[in-house]
XYZ file of C-alpha atoms in Angstrom:
684
model
C 121.396 81.144 69.565
C 119.636 79.659 72.593
C 119.380 75.884 72.792
C 115.796 75.850 74.125
C 112.797 78.103 73.609
C 109.636 77.938 75.709
C 106.137 79.374 75.623
C 103.436 78.891 78.217
C 99.917 79.579 79.329
C 99.544 78.452 82.914
C 100.653 74.851 83.201
C 100.292 74.229 79.463
C 103.709 74.854 78.005
C 105.904 73.969 75.065
C 109.695 73.607 75.085
C 111.559 73.177 71.792
C 114.958 73.801 70.231
C 116.011 76.980 68.443
C 114.423 75.726 65.188
C 111.049 75.121 66.786
C 111.575 71.356 66.623
C 110.799 68.837 69.339
C 112.617 65.530 69.528
C 112.159 62.806 72.173
C 114.369 63.540 75.164
C 114.829 62.281 78.702
C 117.640 64.731 79.451
C 115.333 67.756 79.549
C 111.550 67.900 79.210
C 111.109 69.162 75.667
C 107.626 68.824 74.197
C 104.073 70.047 74.627
C 102.867 69.545 78.201
C 99.646 70.060 80.089
C 98.818 68.939 83.629
C 102.047 66.921 83.979
C 101.651 64.934 80.724
C 103.745 65.338 77.583
C 101.237 65.367 74.717
C 103.753 65.989 71.927
C 107.219 64.427 72.069
C 108.067 64.724 68.342
C 107.357 67.786 66.206
C 110.015 67.866 63.511
C 109.867 69.985 60.357
C 111.867 69.331 57.156
C 111.816 70.991 53.753
C 112.780 68.735 50.839
C 114.212 66.341 53.416
C 116.470 68.982 55.023
C 116.380 70.241 58.592
C 115.847 73.961 59.043
C 118.028 76.434 60.936
C 117.019 79.606 62.748
C 117.920 83.071 61.569
C 115.954 84.767 64.337
C 113.425 84.053 67.078
C 110.694 86.444 68.192
C 109.505 85.447 71.667
C 108.586 88.778 73.250
C 105.257 87.289 74.384
C 105.217 84.440 76.886
C 102.444 82.504 75.111
C 103.543 82.794 71.484
C 106.720 82.817 69.425
C 107.884 83.037 65.825
C 110.846 81.328 64.160
C 112.462 82.611 60.961
C 114.168 79.632 59.311
C 116.130 78.552 56.267
C 117.126 75.065 55.098
C 120.685 73.789 54.947
C 123.806 74.381 56.986
C 124.854 77.850 58.172
C 127.388 78.142 55.350
C 124.503 77.999 52.862
C 122.458 80.848 54.367
C 123.797 83.466 51.940
C 121.231 84.276 49.239
C 118.844 81.554 50.371
C 116.095 81.069 47.822
C 113.497 79.889 50.332
C 112.649 80.593 53.961
C 110.076 79.297 56.421
C 108.241 81.087 59.215
C 106.793 79.104 62.113
C 104.318 81.116 64.209
C 102.874 79.359 67.248
C 100.914 79.921 70.443
C 99.638 77.877 73.376
C 96.419 78.285 75.297
C 95.442 74.890 76.683
C 95.898 73.679 73.095
C 98.682 74.430 70.599
C 98.406 76.281 67.293
C 101.090 76.640 64.652
C 101.097 78.466 61.324
C 103.639 77.342 58.727
C 104.559 79.729 55.932
C 106.916 78.868 53.066
C 108.292 81.848 51.112
C 109.792 81.465 47.647
C 112.423 84.188 47.107
C 113.264 83.152 43.552
C 111.799 84.341 40.262
C 110.508 80.894 39.261
C 107.739 78.630 40.531
C 109.195 75.979 42.848
C 107.886 72.643 44.124
C 108.529 71.757 47.747
C 107.949 68.757 49.976
C 107.211 69.889 53.509
C 107.152 67.154 56.120
C 106.098 67.363 59.752
C 106.921 64.292 61.838
C 104.568 64.001 64.815
C 104.726 61.741 67.840
C 103.339 61.531 71.371
C 104.832 59.421 74.154
C 102.425 60.753 76.838
C 105.267 60.711 79.341
C 104.601 61.845 82.872
C 107.083 64.484 84.074
C 108.352 62.074 86.720
C 108.893 59.422 84.036
C 111.077 61.907 82.166
C 112.927 62.952 85.311
C 113.616 59.369 86.372
C 113.853 57.860 82.852
C 111.015 55.371 83.283
C 109.221 53.485 80.520
C 105.493 53.740 79.835
C 103.122 51.036 81.070
C 100.147 51.882 78.890
C 99.655 51.789 75.134
C 99.593 54.545 72.516
C 97.381 54.036 69.454
C 97.625 56.311 66.388
C 94.745 56.647 63.928
C 93.893 58.755 60.869
C 90.296 59.636 60.023
C 88.353 62.631 58.771
C 91.484 64.568 57.866
C 92.961 64.474 61.357
C 95.677 62.541 63.185
C 94.647 61.202 66.564
C 97.125 59.746 69.063
C 95.462 58.056 72.046
C 97.040 56.690 75.222
C 95.329 54.318 77.648
C 96.343 52.626 80.853
C 93.287 51.183 82.540
C 91.057 54.233 83.193
C 93.840 56.732 82.515
C 93.088 58.146 79.062
C 94.810 61.013 77.240
C 94.653 62.051 73.586
C 96.153 64.548 71.197
C 94.332 65.484 67.985
C 96.097 67.245 65.083
C 94.150 69.120 62.395
C 95.461 71.027 59.376
C 93.743 73.755 57.368
C 95.399 72.652 54.098
C 95.012 69.125 52.728
C 98.101 67.022 53.159
C 99.054 63.376 53.188
C 98.364 62.401 56.806
C 99.800 59.152 58.112
C 100.177 57.747 61.628
C 103.505 59.502 62.195
C 102.945 62.901 60.612
C 101.837 65.024 57.667
C 103.448 65.546 54.256
C 102.602 68.537 52.065
C 103.553 68.619 48.369
C 103.232 72.246 47.393
C 103.887 74.656 44.521
C 104.875 78.246 45.338
C 104.889 80.845 42.597
C 107.672 83.379 41.955
C 108.198 85.482 45.088
C 105.050 83.846 46.453
C 104.134 82.120 49.693
C 102.175 79.143 50.951
C 100.550 78.883 54.396
C 98.766 76.317 56.509
C 97.418 76.345 60.048
C 97.738 73.418 62.412
C 95.646 72.973 65.549
C 96.740 70.497 68.201
C 94.128 69.727 70.848
C 95.082 68.041 74.114
C 92.371 65.981 75.780
C 92.439 64.955 79.465
C 89.627 62.446 79.895
C 87.763 62.106 83.161
C 85.656 59.282 84.496
C 82.634 60.353 82.415
C 84.506 60.319 79.118
C 84.875 64.076 78.651
C 87.736 66.518 78.944
C 87.772 67.343 82.639
C 88.836 70.916 81.848
C 85.615 71.536 79.893
C 83.714 72.350 83.109
C 86.287 74.897 84.293
C 85.502 78.629 83.872
C 88.007 79.028 81.035
C 87.167 75.697 79.445
C 90.768 74.563 79.017
C 91.363 76.237 75.620
C 91.939 79.928 74.907
C 92.954 82.024 71.945
C 96.141 84.080 71.872
C 93.997 87.230 71.841
C 92.141 86.139 74.990
C 95.395 85.356 76.789
C 96.889 88.679 75.754
C 93.847 90.608 76.958
C 93.750 88.837 80.314
C 97.453 89.318 80.994
C 97.281 92.987 80.070
C 94.299 93.465 82.367
C 96.163 91.851 85.289
C 99.317 93.898 84.715
C 97.253 97.086 84.483
C 96.063 96.514 88.071
C 99.633 96.462 89.420
C 101.245 99.649 90.783
C 102.997 101.850 88.246
C 106.766 102.058 88.592
C 108.740 105.121 87.642
C 112.492 105.003 88.071
C 115.850 106.005 86.644
C 117.230 102.452 86.891
C 116.759 100.529 83.631
C 117.457 97.078 85.169
C 114.788 97.653 87.828
C 112.231 98.830 85.266
C 112.964 95.869 82.997
C 112.880 93.317 85.805
C 109.604 94.702 87.181
C 107.832 94.508 83.835
C 109.215 91.045 83.087
C 108.161 89.799 86.505
C 104.586 90.972 86.039
C 104.463 89.326 82.604
C 105.813 86.036 83.936
C 103.518 85.975 86.948
C 100.550 86.570 84.647
C 101.708 83.752 82.361
C 102.207 81.272 85.215
C 98.562 81.428 86.316
C 96.610 78.246 85.651
C 93.205 76.760 86.417
C 93.265 74.093 89.079
C 91.300 70.972 88.205
C 90.589 70.401 91.893
C 88.661 73.613 92.649
C 88.664 75.534 89.370
C 90.488 78.512 90.894
C 93.409 80.375 89.322
C 96.742 79.499 90.927
C 100.380 80.286 90.204
C 102.449 77.399 88.851
C 105.838 77.232 90.574
C 108.207 77.047 87.592
C 108.897 75.858 84.057
C 109.552 73.056 83.205
C 109.616 70.812 86.269
C 107.261 72.559 88.676
C 104.198 73.662 86.715
C 101.790 73.014 89.556
C 100.861 74.079 93.079
C 103.647 73.907 95.669
C 103.037 74.748 99.297
C 106.304 76.496 100.089
C 106.897 78.044 96.669
C 103.326 79.271 96.306
C 103.355 80.824 99.783
C 106.662 82.638 99.286
C 105.519 83.898 95.881
C 102.302 85.158 97.468
C 104.308 87.029 100.104
C 106.403 88.626 97.368
C 103.466 89.762 95.206
C 101.112 90.762 98.022
C 101.715 94.545 97.940
C 101.382 94.579 94.158
C 98.673 92.085 93.179
C 96.910 91.050 96.410
C 94.020 89.467 94.497
C 96.343 86.622 93.442
C 96.804 85.492 97.037
C 93.393 84.257 98.369
C 93.069 81.365 95.860
C 96.422 79.987 97.041
C 95.479 80.321 100.715
C 92.085 78.702 100.160
C 93.468 75.849 98.049
C 96.184 74.995 100.574
C 93.689 75.183 103.440
C 91.191 72.984 101.568
C 93.839 70.301 101.040
C 95.268 70.492 104.572
C 96.293 67.133 106.028
C 93.602 65.360 108.055
C 95.040 61.893 108.751
C 98.227 59.896 109.083
C 99.342 58.607 105.682
C 102.934 57.408 105.539
C 102.986 57.169 101.736
C 102.083 60.857 101.325
C 103.873 62.105 104.468
C 100.464 63.409 105.510
C 99.695 64.428 109.099
C 96.715 66.244 110.641
C 97.111 69.997 110.241
C 100.041 69.774 107.813
C 100.091 71.835 104.612
C 100.970 70.105 101.359
C 104.282 70.249 99.554
C 103.218 69.435 95.991
C 100.122 68.489 94.006
C 100.354 66.557 90.725
C 97.807 65.487 88.111
C 99.775 62.969 86.047
C 99.811 59.230 85.570
C 102.430 58.374 88.199
C 100.467 60.222 90.881
C 97.210 58.639 89.732
C 98.635 55.122 89.998
C 100.439 55.948 93.281
C 103.883 55.425 91.844
C 104.617 58.874 93.272
C 102.943 60.207 96.442
C 101.965 63.546 94.916
C 98.187 63.408 95.048
C 98.938 65.494 97.091
C 102.294 65.014 98.812
C 102.976 66.618 102.197
C 106.778 66.299 102.402
C 107.706 69.776 103.606
C 108.285 70.831 107.197
C 107.957 74.559 106.551
C 104.785 75.107 104.504
C 102.517 74.709 107.550
C 104.011 77.586 109.541
C 104.421 79.609 106.355
C 100.687 79.451 105.619
C 99.931 81.055 108.994
C 102.481 83.767 108.210
C 100.920 84.389 104.805
C 97.380 84.604 106.157
C 98.436 87.222 108.703
C 100.476 89.205 106.169
C 97.560 89.109 103.736
C 95.185 90.569 106.330
C 97.694 93.248 107.311
C 97.841 94.427 103.693
C 94.202 94.051 102.697
C 92.141 94.221 105.890
C 90.289 91.061 104.833
C 89.309 89.818 108.271
C 86.545 87.642 106.828
C 89.108 85.253 105.351
C 90.900 85.023 108.709
C 87.639 84.195 110.483
C 86.694 81.704 107.778
C 89.979 79.817 108.188
C 90.178 79.801 111.993
C 89.925 76.007 112.233
C 92.608 75.386 109.605
C 94.953 77.977 111.120
C 94.620 76.503 114.605
C 95.256 73.043 113.153
C 98.421 74.326 111.485
C 99.664 75.873 114.725
C 98.882 72.617 116.553
C 100.944 70.678 113.994
C 104.031 72.722 114.878
C 103.926 71.491 118.493
C 102.781 67.921 117.828
C 103.761 66.114 114.651
C 106.302 68.804 113.789
C 108.179 68.253 117.053
C 109.292 64.692 116.388
C 111.691 64.516 119.336
C 109.691 66.530 121.864
C 112.408 69.156 122.213
C 110.323 72.178 121.258
C 111.761 72.362 117.735
C 110.378 71.492 114.306
C 112.111 68.389 112.922
C 111.618 66.366 109.764
C 112.053 62.763 108.675
C 110.061 61.249 105.862
C 107.483 58.590 106.629
C 108.057 57.237 103.117
C 111.708 56.202 102.628
C 110.962 54.756 99.171
C 109.614 57.788 97.291
C 109.451 60.545 99.915
C 111.807 63.516 100.125
C 114.746 63.173 102.493
C 115.213 66.879 103.100
C 111.947 68.692 103.747
C 113.205 72.241 104.136
C 113.413 74.660 101.186
C 116.809 73.257 100.267
C 115.305 69.866 99.599
C 118.053 68.192 97.546
C 119.742 65.208 99.186
C 123.074 66.887 100.066
C 121.881 70.351 101.058
C 122.219 69.930 104.843
C 125.750 69.140 105.996
C 128.394 69.719 108.594
C 131.124 72.193 107.706
C 133.428 69.319 106.684
C 130.850 67.965 104.227
C 129.494 65.048 106.255
C 125.724 64.531 106.209
C 123.791 64.294 109.505
C 121.356 61.562 110.400
C 117.593 62.054 110.542
C 115.519 63.646 111.930
C 116.941 67.102 111.264
C 115.893 70.480 112.621
C 117.104 73.201 110.262
C 117.410 76.670 111.708
C 114.966 78.518 109.466
C 112.163 76.096 110.408
C 112.413 77.376 113.962
C 112.286 80.966 112.747
C 109.152 80.260 110.741
C 107.537 78.562 113.757
C 108.391 81.551 115.960
C 106.910 84.002 113.468
C 103.809 81.845 112.949
C 103.102 81.770 116.690
C 103.337 85.542 117.011
C 101.163 86.097 113.961
C 98.726 83.434 115.116
C 98.476 85.282 118.432
C 97.527 88.487 116.635
C 94.858 86.677 114.639
C 93.451 84.994 117.758
C 93.267 88.228 119.709
C 91.943 90.393 116.880
C 89.615 88.074 114.963
C 88.839 84.931 116.973
C 88.091 86.590 120.312
C 90.450 84.213 122.120
C 92.935 86.271 124.152
C 93.912 83.272 126.285
C 95.067 81.377 123.205
C 96.904 84.483 122.004
C 98.700 84.811 125.336
C 99.720 81.166 125.176
C 101.120 81.479 121.668
C 103.120 84.559 122.647
C 104.598 82.762 125.661
C 105.521 79.805 123.475
C 107.135 82.111 120.905
C 109.206 83.867 123.586
C 110.351 80.519 124.985
C 111.238 79.266 121.496
C 113.310 82.374 120.788
C 115.228 82.037 124.039
C 115.795 78.306 123.528
C 116.810 78.753 119.898
C 119.382 81.442 120.666
C 120.881 79.135 123.277
C 120.951 75.889 121.289
C 121.659 76.973 117.689
C 124.258 79.697 118.269
C 127.894 78.700 117.651
C 129.718 81.236 119.851
C 133.239 80.671 118.530
C 132.051 81.292 114.944
C 129.346 83.862 115.673
C 126.640 82.383 113.501
C 123.693 80.031 113.878
C 124.093 76.363 113.003
C 122.405 75.252 109.809
C 120.597 72.552 111.825
C 120.626 70.300 114.846
C 121.246 66.587 114.380
C 119.224 63.926 116.274
C 121.615 64.175 119.244
C 121.180 67.931 119.446
C 124.650 68.670 118.045
C 125.318 71.548 115.688
C 125.196 70.825 111.963
C 127.671 73.635 111.622
C 127.869 74.577 107.921
C 127.669 78.306 107.181
C 124.709 78.800 104.867
C 122.246 81.395 103.592
C 119.564 79.954 105.889
C 120.683 82.381 108.590
C 119.252 85.207 106.469
C 115.779 83.711 106.841
C 116.241 83.960 110.598
C 116.477 87.741 110.296
C 113.246 87.781 108.304
C 111.465 85.735 110.983
C 112.649 87.950 113.841
C 114.019 85.105 115.965
C 117.586 86.480 115.994
C 118.639 88.148 119.247
C 119.294 91.835 118.563
C 122.794 91.563 120.005
C 123.724 88.936 117.413
C 122.169 90.506 114.327
C 125.289 92.429 113.290
C 127.407 89.270 113.365
C 124.875 87.420 111.207
C 124.785 90.295 108.734
C 128.589 90.313 108.624
C 128.572 86.693 107.490
C 125.814 87.206 104.931
C 127.646 90.118 103.281
C 131.092 88.681 103.882
C 133.237 87.161 101.119
C 132.468 83.546 102.010
C 128.723 83.856 101.404
C 128.334 86.982 99.265
C 129.510 86.487 95.678
C 128.886 90.064 94.576
C 125.953 88.809 92.511
C 124.109 87.673 95.631
C 124.308 85.500 98.743
C 125.359 81.923 98.025
C 123.382 79.035 99.463
C 126.584 77.696 101.063
C 129.793 79.475 102.008
C 132.728 78.894 99.685
C 134.961 77.307 102.366
C 132.527 74.558 103.348
C 133.139 70.906 102.561
C 130.281 70.538 100.065
C 130.637 73.926 98.410
C 130.162 73.853 94.656
C 129.398 77.078 92.754
C 127.180 75.090 90.384
C 125.721 72.759 93.021
C 121.943 73.042 93.298
C 121.741 74.037 96.984
C 125.427 73.997 97.909
C 126.863 77.155 96.418
C 124.542 78.604 93.803
C 122.800 81.957 94.232
C 118.988 81.819 94.454
C 117.149 85.093 93.755
C 114.197 84.089 95.946
C 116.557 83.339 98.840
C 118.194 86.727 98.428
C 114.861 88.540 98.427
C 113.962 87.009 101.804
C 117.436 87.839 103.129
C 117.048 91.463 101.981
C 113.676 91.617 103.748
C 115.326 90.311 106.914
C 118.157 92.834 106.703
C 115.594 95.610 106.315
C 113.611 94.308 109.293
C 116.658 94.548 111.583
C 117.522 98.023 110.357
C 120.432 97.151 108.056
C 119.254 99.366 105.205
C 122.568 99.765 103.383
C 123.202 96.008 103.437
C 119.673 95.330 102.185
C 120.358 97.785 99.366
C 123.501 95.843 98.407
C 121.438 92.677 97.981
C 118.931 94.602 95.878
C 121.681 96.046 93.681
C 123.313 92.666 93.142
C 120.063 90.981 92.102
C 119.002 93.758 89.766
C 122.456 93.895 88.191
C 122.295 90.140 87.617
C 118.830 90.408 86.063
C 120.221 92.458 83.153
C 122.106 89.385 81.935
C 118.947 87.261 81.918
C 116.806 89.686 79.917
C 115.172 90.927 83.113
C 113.992 87.399 84.014
C 115.825 86.109 87.076
C 116.141 82.319 86.837
C 115.620 79.785 89.608
C 119.323 79.912 90.444
C 122.676 80.858 88.963
C 126.277 79.960 89.733
C 128.006 81.213 92.854
C 131.248 82.394 91.240
C 132.722 85.651 92.559
C 131.657 88.780 90.723
C 135.284 89.815 90.227
C 135.875 86.505 88.425
C 133.120 86.987 85.822
C 131.656 90.040 84.139
C 128.254 88.367 84.206
C 126.417 85.814 86.384
C 127.048 82.288 85.111
C 123.938 80.288 84.242
C 122.962 77.196 86.206
C 122.451 74.543 83.511
C 118.994 73.218 84.434
C 117.470 76.212 86.216
C 113.719 76.692 85.869
C 112.804 79.851 83.977
C 110.393 81.426 84.449
C 109.990 80.449 88.076
C 107.344 82.033 90.261
C 109.403 82.969 93.312
C 112.193 84.248 91.101
C 109.641 86.325 89.188
C 108.421 87.626 92.539
C 111.933 88.615 93.630
C 112.093 92.079 91.962
C 108.727 92.910 93.536
C 109.911 92.069 97.045
C 113.192 93.903 96.442
C 111.189 96.948 95.400
C 109.190 96.705 98.618
C 112.440 96.575 100.591
C 113.977 99.487 98.699
C 110.947 101.672 99.357
C 110.480 100.364 102.903
C 106.816 99.497 102.373
C 105.338 97.840 105.459
C 101.781 98.058 106.769
C 101.588 99.173 110.396
C 97.999 99.409 111.529
C 96.244 101.769 109.165
C 99.481 103.277 107.861
C 101.924 102.388 105.105
C 105.347 102.988 106.616
C 108.057 104.283 104.287
C 111.571 103.439 105.458
C 113.768 102.981 102.393
C 116.809 100.917 101.501
C 117.363 102.282 97.990
C 121.000 101.683 96.955
C 123.083 104.792 96.420
C 123.288 105.796 92.772
C 119.995 104.179 91.788
C 118.263 107.542 91.533
C 114.521 108.017 91.482
C 112.345 105.025 92.415
C 108.646 105.846 92.436
C 105.745 103.469 92.947
C 102.226 104.734 92.291
C 98.772 103.314 92.935
C 99.665 100.745 95.604
C 96.606 98.624 96.553
C 95.744 97.699 100.121
C 93.559 98.382 103.118
C 94.176 102.115 102.586
C 92.501 102.030 99.154
C 95.107 102.788 96.517
C 97.912 105.117 97.534
C 101.016 106.674 96.049
C 104.474 106.341 97.564
C 107.712 107.993 96.572
C 111.186 106.629 97.256
C 114.584 107.844 96.160
C 118.270 107.339 96.895
C 119.026 108.621 100.369
C 121.678 111.036 101.495
C 122.654 110.903 105.189
C 119.985 113.521 105.964
C 117.293 112.482 103.530
C 114.618 109.830 103.697
C 111.861 108.766 101.368
C 108.426 110.088 102.027
C 105.022 108.512 101.578
C 101.414 109.594 101.272
């Protein structure tokens, strides 16, 4: 039985144990959360003073679940005379139905107790084990339990109502019930979360969805979104399962932003249920050919919050795109710089890439023209604040050594950038993939300038700068005796020479010299980096390698999807297919839902991919991975007014058919299948 069970609707989510119980924890964020605050930290059910144990859990839907429970220890399950069903859903609020079933032939009295508590912990307080500075006040009136938290003007409440009278006290509800022979007793509980604004009302009340939705409304909306996605027909069960699960998870991760009231994708449960620059952009790139309507809100939100000043606390700089936006107490009181925080060196170039890719798929030139100023500002940032040392490369070093991120590339944990012997370089650092992103952004920016902004001189300049960057990069980052690109340059311009998966992102960006592509591919699919389940973040002979280290040996599905895209771009179709096969094979062991990361053990060592203990699941860019892999396998790529079909379907996968693809062409059908040496997929 799983240790934790989660349900979600946007960034309102609930994490509990296998019994449906919630107990205070700082090891993992269990509880009911919304907009970075834990509204319920205790939700503990007992029957006649005994804890319950799960027989089965039904969680086929992302926003609701059902627990089938019996009291006592597992040895007492046989011929149990009573069972309990907990049915619950989230939709801004939280609803739970409790049903007690008497399986005996006599009337039975029961005492059902629900202990309730709210610590109103901010996610960062849980992560860093900090104590609260405000005060929680419980009160009972009018048949409801109200728990209120205040710290100056910061005010949050949770209100618990029950449909059946019970003895309500400040720490829970007790029901004393009689259940007839083979009868049942039921009550409904409604738990409302309230996020007060300056005017004393729930700030979500003015949003289009109003902050609270029924399970039926959520179900209808998710089904409507999934119905707009292309229809997949295939002979590969893992691909079919992963595709459907990805669409479900992406639908579930959508939330209403308080800032602009638009629907955005939260990055991942439980730690990252908010807007992230890098994560949101990569997810948008992955979903673009399938659900392009999800992308403009992300582009517009990131552009609206683009940096406009120098702010050391937030790592903000003019033209820079944010890293993370938070709504909780620690951000509000500036104990964390996330309101928003700009500590990423890649999101700025990535936004330019996304805007261009979005237009190529949809033909929406109006959005490109609308965001000309912001796009130019982003391109300017690359050459000004991004180039800390004036060497023509993008570097990073936090302006906020107290609470800022040290590493500001996608591998942003403290030990993710190292020399091959495990030593850590000084700051600033220029990781290789940042240069690839900058190169790609300049070329795409040139296309936008020439096509939509009527500025051919600016386009010519960007293309010259991109060509110079590519030449310089291939000179300075290449390690000739090892035939791969350095992970980074240190402040003295020396190679940070660890062999890492970052070199796969270079293929995606196009900055790799054609003559060196085969060597890079050989490393990516070689035994040091490729586990058989996917490409590891760090090669297994490097000083900091750890198969269960966050960025130093695990396999990240998102990372592998970008690598597969890069392999496809350079014409390595068979190798791209191997990445696709490995990811889809791994997905079978996670119920079709690829997690944030999993262990980097060799495939011949385990018959299944080993779980990473604290991986987010679902996570947006992991949910987007099967979609991007499907694009790679079918070779979908917009070229002018045509949808090019150039497949990388792994041998043995059989029929892979994608119908009703949306884009600038209207909605078209494409057909892909496993290739023989003389056979290619065809498109319409």
